[in-house]
Coordinates of C-alpha atoms and ligand atoms in Angstrom, one line a residue:
M1 CA -31.2 77.2 73.8
R2 CA -34.8 78.3 73.9
R3 CA -37.3 75.7 75.0
I4 CA -40.9 76.6 74.3
A5 CA -43.9 75.0 76.1
I6 CA -47.2 75.1 74.3
M7 CA -50.5 74.6 76.1
T8 CA -54.2 75.1 75.3
A9 CA -56.1 76.6 78.2
G10 CA -59.7 77.4 79.1
A11 CA -62.5 76.4 76.8
D12 CA -61.6 74.8 73.5
A13 CA -62.4 76.5 70.3
P14 CA -61.9 75.7 66.6
G15 CA -58.5 76.8 65.4
M16 CA -56.5 75.7 68.5
N17 CA -54.7 73.0 66.6
A18 CA -53.9 75.4 63.7
A19 CA -52.4 77.7 66.3
I20 CA -50.4 74.8 67.9
R21 CA -49.1 73.9 64.5
S22 CA -48.0 77.4 63.6
V23 CA -46.2 77.9 67.0
A24 CA -44.5 74.6 66.6
R25 CA -43.4 75.0 63.0
R26 CA -42.0 78.5 63.6
S27 CA -40.2 77.3 66.7
F28 CA -38.7 74.3 64.8
E29 CA -37.6 76.7 62.1
L30 CA -35.8 78.9 64.6
G31 CA -34.1 75.8 66.1
Y32 CA -36.1 75.9 69.4
D33 CA -37.1 72.8 71.4
V34 CA -40.8 72.5 71.6
L35 CA -42.8 70.8 74.4
M36 CA -46.5 70.0 74.6
V37 CA -48.3 70.4 77.9
R38 CA -51.4 68.2 78.1
D39 CA -54.7 69.6 79.5
G40 CA -53.7 73.2 80.0
F41 CA -52.7 74.5 83.4
E42 CA -53.9 71.3 85.2
G43 CA -51.5 69.3 83.1
L44 CA -48.7 71.8 83.7
V45 CA -49.1 71.4 87.5
R46 CA -49.1 67.6 87.0
G47 CA -45.9 67.8 84.9
D48 CA -47.7 66.1 82.0
I49 CA -45.2 67.3 79.4
E50 CA -43.7 65.8 76.3
I51 CA -41.2 66.9 73.7
M52 CA -42.7 67.5 70.2
N53 CA -41.5 67.0 66.7
K54 CA -42.8 67.8 63.3
K55 CA -44.9 64.6 63.3
T56 CA -46.8 65.8 66.3
V57 CA -48.4 68.6 64.3
S58 CA -48.7 66.8 61.0
G59 CA -52.3 66.9 59.7
I60 CA -53.8 68.8 62.7
L61 CA -54.5 72.1 60.9
P62 CA -58.2 71.3 60.1
L63 CA -59.0 69.6 63.4
G64 CA -61.4 71.1 65.9
G65 CA -60.8 70.9 69.6
S66 CA -57.2 70.6 70.9
I67 CA -54.9 67.6 70.4
F68 CA -53.3 68.5 73.8
G69 CA -56.6 68.7 75.7
C70 CA -57.8 71.7 77.7
S71 CA -58.8 72.7 81.3
R72 CA -60.2 75.9 82.7
V73 CA -58.7 77.0 86.0
S74 CA -58.9 80.2 88.1
P75 CA -56.1 82.7 88.7
E76 CA -56.2 81.5 92.4
F77 CA -55.4 78.0 91.2
A78 CA -52.2 79.4 89.6
V79 CA -51.3 81.4 92.7
Q80 CA -51.8 78.3 94.9
N81 CA -49.6 76.2 92.5
L82 CA -46.9 78.7 91.7
A83 CA -44.1 76.7 93.3
K84 CA -45.1 73.5 91.5
I85 CA -45.4 75.4 88.2
R86 CA -42.0 76.9 88.6
D87 CA -40.5 73.5 89.5
V88 CA -42.1 71.8 86.5
L89 CA -40.9 74.6 84.1
E90 CA -37.4 74.5 85.6
S91 CA -37.1 70.7 85.6
N92 CA -38.0 70.8 81.9
S93 CA -35.7 73.8 81.2
I94 CA -38.7 75.6 79.7
T95 CA -37.7 79.2 78.9
T96 CA -41.1 80.5 77.7
S97 CA -44.7 79.3 77.7
I98 CA -47.0 80.0 74.8
I99 CA -50.6 79.8 76.0
I100 CA -53.4 79.4 73.5
G101 CA -56.6 80.1 75.2
D102 CA -59.6 82.1 76.3
R103 CA -60.2 85.0 78.7
S104 CA -59.7 82.8 81.7
A105 CA -56.3 81.7 80.3
V106 CA -55.3 85.4 79.9
A107 CA -56.1 86.0 83.6
V108 CA -53.9 83.0 84.6
A109 CA -51.1 84.2 82.2
A110 CA -51.2 87.6 84.0
V111 CA -50.5 85.7 87.3
F112 CA -47.5 84.0 85.6
D113 CA -46.2 87.4 84.3
A114 CA -46.7 89.1 87.7
N115 CA -44.5 86.3 89.1
S116 CA -41.8 86.6 86.4
I117 CA -42.8 83.4 84.6
P118 CA -42.3 84.3 80.9
C119 CA -45.3 83.7 78.7
V120 CA -47.1 84.9 75.6
V121 CA -50.9 84.4 75.0
V122 CA -52.6 83.6 71.7
P123 CA -56.3 84.6 72.0
N124 CA -58.5 81.6 71.1
T125 CA -62.1 81.7 72.2
I126 CA -65.5 81.5 70.4
D127 CA -66.7 84.4 72.7
N128 CA -64.4 87.0 71.1
D129 CA -64.4 88.7 74.5
I130 CA -60.6 89.2 74.7
F131 CA -59.2 92.7 74.7
G132 CA -56.2 93.3 72.4
T133 CA -57.5 91.7 69.2
D134 CA -60.3 92.5 66.8
F135 CA -61.1 88.8 66.5
S136 CA -60.1 85.8 68.6
I137 CA -59.4 82.5 66.9
G138 CA -62.6 80.4 67.0
F139 CA -65.1 83.3 66.7
D140 CA -65.5 83.1 63.0
S141 CA -66.1 79.3 63.1
A142 CA -68.7 79.7 65.8
I143 CA -70.7 82.4 64.0
T144 CA -70.6 80.2 60.9
T145 CA -72.2 77.4 63.0
I146 CA -74.8 79.9 64.4
S147 CA -75.6 81.2 60.9
E148 CA -76.0 77.7 59.5
A149 CA -78.3 76.8 62.4
L150 CA -80.5 79.9 61.8
D151 CA -80.7 79.0 58.1
K152 CA -82.1 75.6 59.2
L153 CA -84.5 77.0 61.7
H154 CA -86.1 79.4 59.3
S155 CA -87.9 76.6 57.5
T156 CA -89.5 75.1 60.5
A157 CA -90.4 78.4 62.1
S158 CA -92.0 79.4 58.8
A159 CA -93.9 76.1 58.5
H160 CA -95.5 76.5 61.9
H161 CA -95.7 80.3 62.0
R162 CA -93.6 80.4 65.2
V163 CA -91.2 82.6 67.1
M164 CA -88.0 80.6 67.4
I165 CA -85.8 81.8 70.2
V166 CA -82.2 80.7 69.7
E167 CA -79.8 80.9 72.6
V168 CA -76.1 81.2 71.8
M169 CA -73.0 81.2 73.9
G170 CA -70.6 84.1 74.8
R171 CA -70.5 84.2 78.6
Q172 CA -71.2 87.9 79.4
S173 CA -70.6 89.2 75.9
G174 CA -73.0 89.6 72.9
W175 CA -70.4 89.2 70.1
L176 CA -71.6 85.7 69.1
A177 CA -75.3 86.8 69.2
L178 CA -74.8 90.0 67.2
Y179 CA -72.5 88.6 64.5
G180 CA -74.1 85.2 64.3
G181 CA -77.6 86.7 64.3
L182 CA -76.7 89.2 61.6
A183 CA -75.2 86.5 59.4
G184 CA -78.2 84.3 59.9
G185 CA -80.8 87.0 59.3
A186 CA -82.3 87.1 62.8
D187 CA -85.4 89.2 63.2
F188 CA -84.3 90.3 66.7
I189 CA -80.9 90.1 68.5
A190 CA -80.8 90.3 72.3
I191 CA -77.4 91.2 73.7
P192 CA -76.4 91.8 77.3
E193 CA -74.7 95.0 76.3
Q194 CA -78.1 96.5 75.4
P195 CA -81.0 94.8 77.2
V196 CA -84.5 96.0 76.3
P197 CA -87.8 95.7 78.1
I198 CA -89.7 92.6 77.2
E199 CA -92.6 94.8 75.9
T200 CA -90.2 96.2 73.3
L201 CA -89.5 92.7 71.9
A202 CA -93.2 91.7 72.2
T203 CA -94.3 94.8 70.2
H204 CA -91.6 94.2 67.6
L205 CA -92.8 90.6 67.1
K206 CA -96.5 91.5 67.0
Q207 CA -95.7 94.2 64.5
R208 CA -94.0 91.7 62.3
K209 CA -97.0 89.5 62.5
E210 CA -99.3 92.3 61.6
E211 CA -97.1 93.0 58.5
G212 CA -97.7 89.5 57.4
K213 CA -94.3 88.0 58.5
D214 CA -95.6 84.6 59.6
F215 CA -92.5 83.7 61.7
S216 CA -89.6 85.3 63.6
I217 CA -86.2 84.2 64.6
V218 CA -84.9 85.8 67.9
V219 CA -81.2 85.3 68.8
V220 CA -80.4 85.8 72.5
A221 CA -77.0 85.7 74.1
E222 CA -76.7 83.3 77.1
G223 CA -75.6 86.3 79.3
Y224 CA -78.8 88.3 78.5
P225 CA -80.5 89.4 81.7
V226 CA -84.0 87.8 81.9
T227 CA -85.8 89.0 85.1
I228 CA -89.2 87.1 85.0
H229 CA -87.7 83.8 85.9
E230 CA -84.2 82.4 86.1
P231 CA -84.8 78.9 84.7
T232 CA -81.7 76.8 84.9
V233 CA -80.4 73.6 83.3
A234 CA -77.7 71.8 85.3
G235 CA -77.4 74.9 87.4
R236 CA -76.7 77.2 84.5
P237 CA -79.3 80.0 83.9
V238 CA -80.9 79.5 80.4
A239 CA -81.7 82.9 78.9
G240 CA -83.5 81.4 76.0
Y241 CA -86.2 79.7 78.1
G242 CA -86.4 82.8 80.4
L243 CA -87.0 85.0 77.4
A244 CA -89.7 82.5 76.1
E245 CA -91.5 82.6 79.4
A246 CA -91.4 86.3 79.6
L247 CA -92.7 86.6 76.0
A248 CA -95.4 84.0 76.6
S249 CA -96.7 86.0 79.6
T250 CA -97.3 89.1 77.4
T251 CA -98.3 87.6 74.0
N252 CA -100.2 84.7 72.5
L253 CA -97.4 84.0 70.1
S254 CA -96.4 80.4 69.4
I255 CA -92.8 80.1 70.8
R256 CA -90.2 77.5 70.7
V257 CA -86.6 77.5 72.0
T258 CA -83.3 76.1 70.6
V259 CA -80.1 76.3 72.7
L260 CA -77.2 75.8 70.4
G261 CA -74.8 75.0 73.2
Y262 CA -71.6 73.2 72.5
L263 CA -72.3 72.9 68.8
Q264 CA -70.7 76.4 68.7
R265 CA -67.4 75.0 70.0
G266 CA -67.2 72.1 67.6
G267 CA -66.2 71.3 64.1
S268 CA -63.3 72.1 61.8
P269 CA -62.1 75.8 61.9
T270 CA -63.1 78.0 59.0
V271 CA -60.5 79.3 56.6
F272 CA -60.6 82.7 58.4
D273 CA -59.7 81.0 61.7
R274 CA -57.1 78.8 60.2
L275 CA -55.3 81.8 58.7
L276 CA -55.7 83.9 61.9
A277 CA -54.4 81.1 64.0
T278 CA -51.4 80.7 61.6
R279 CA -50.6 84.4 61.7
L280 CA -51.0 84.7 65.5
G281 CA -48.9 81.6 66.1
L282 CA -46.1 83.0 64.1
A283 CA -46.4 86.4 65.9
A284 CA -46.2 84.7 69.3
V285 CA -42.9 82.9 68.5
N286 CA -41.5 86.0 66.8
A287 CA -42.3 88.0 70.0
V288 CA -40.4 85.4 72.1
R289 CA -37.5 85.7 69.6
E290 CA -37.5 89.5 70.2
G291 CA -37.5 88.8 74.0
K292 CA -41.0 90.2 74.4
T293 CA -43.1 88.2 77.0
G294 CA -46.0 89.1 79.3
I295 CA -48.0 90.0 76.3
L296 CA -51.0 88.9 74.2
V297 CA -50.6 88.8 70.5
G298 CA -53.6 90.0 68.4
E299 CA -54.6 91.6 65.2
V300 CA -56.0 95.2 65.4
G301 CA -56.9 96.8 62.1
Q302 CA -55.3 93.8 60.3
R303 CA -51.9 94.6 62.0
I304 CA -50.2 92.5 64.6
A305 CA -50.6 94.1 68.0
F306 CA -49.0 93.3 71.4
T307 CA -51.0 94.0 74.5
D308 CA -49.7 93.9 78.1
L309 CA -51.4 91.0 79.9
R310 CA -52.3 93.3 82.8
E311 CA -54.3 95.5 80.4
A312 CA -55.8 92.5 78.5
T313 CA -57.0 91.0 81.8
T314 CA -58.7 94.2 83.0
Q315 CA -60.1 95.7 79.8
P316 CA -63.4 94.4 78.3
H317 CA -63.6 93.8 74.5
I318 CA -66.5 96.1 73.8
I319 CA -68.6 95.7 70.7
P320 CA -68.1 99.0 68.7
A321 CA -71.3 101.2 69.1
D322 CA -71.4 101.8 65.3
I323 CA -71.7 98.0 64.7
V324 CA -74.5 97.7 67.2
L325 CA -76.2 100.7 65.6
Q326 CA -75.8 99.3 62.0
A327 CA -77.3 96.0 63.2
K328 CA -80.5 97.8 64.3
T329 CA -81.3 98.3 60.5
F330 CA -82.3 94.6 60.6
Y331 CA -84.5 94.4 63.6
Ligands
F6P401 O1 -65.8 80.5 76.9 C1 -66.4 79.7 75.9 C2 -67.7 79.1 76.4 O2 -68.2 78.2 75.4 C3 -68.7 80.1 76.8 O3 -69.3 80.7 75.7 C4 -69.6 79.3 77.6 O4 -70.4 80.0 78.5 C5 -68.6 78.5 78.4 O5 -67.4 78.3 77.6 C6 -69.0 77.1 78.8 O6 -68.0 76.6 79.7 P1 -67.8 75.0 79.9 O7 -67.2 74.5 78.7 O8 -66.8 75.0 81.1 O9 -69.1 74.4 80.3

């Protein structure tokens, strides 16, 4: 009898509950027992586990966040707690873990796999920085939030003829900035993959002003390198303010900063993310049924793809050069 444990690990992202629902419903359909693990890997080590039934997942499809709770741990945490993890899995007769999570969850799952603990990863992060899938669950919802925020910021930037610098999430990747900025009509998009001298940005903005554009919206990824100063908030570098300071030191433009922060992680998943979560949840359980573990399930070119966890952990998810080039048409 297969007994599947489901957990949500790393940062939460819209669509996690849709993925939980899909994994659970396919598992029930195949006659598997399904157990929920609270709070990701921390809950697993605590043994915070409970059997699920259809009621557990009733009505959760449109909910943001995770009904199980999340935690972000390092691979070292998993290594240090391997004995405890094995004990909890064995005492609950869990045959396979399905881990719905971000890039940090992929790294921990790779430790599981390297230690013969069967698991399958469903990629779920707003950052879209996971190798092995064109899009991670949560990304579309986050760029929708960014785009809506930029729509709102256009009116105030225009009223005051300002440069509005909008910082978005993404850790070290620029996916959110590029796609969110394009969707929201940004006038410049600063991504860590292609940093530019501050003079380039200043010239671009001054040119806009000379052409009679009385405001500009600049989207900057939180991982963008800003050399002038490294202002921090609660110990985290804030690229938006750093870019503003750098611009203010070379122009007399009126500049304001908006950091979108955790708004990008909130809210109900978009239709795209609900459907992606549903497809990947089904694919994860089907992989288990075929005896395939130690993999990440994704969609590449609209086809389900399995990627070895060792590869998914080491390979970056690069933004295709042609997409970056096309974006340059707009700034
Ligand atoms: O990985 C998702 C993410 O939102 C990143 O974009 C962001 O840098 C990070 O999580 C914030 O982490 P935490 O929720 O631990 O503050």
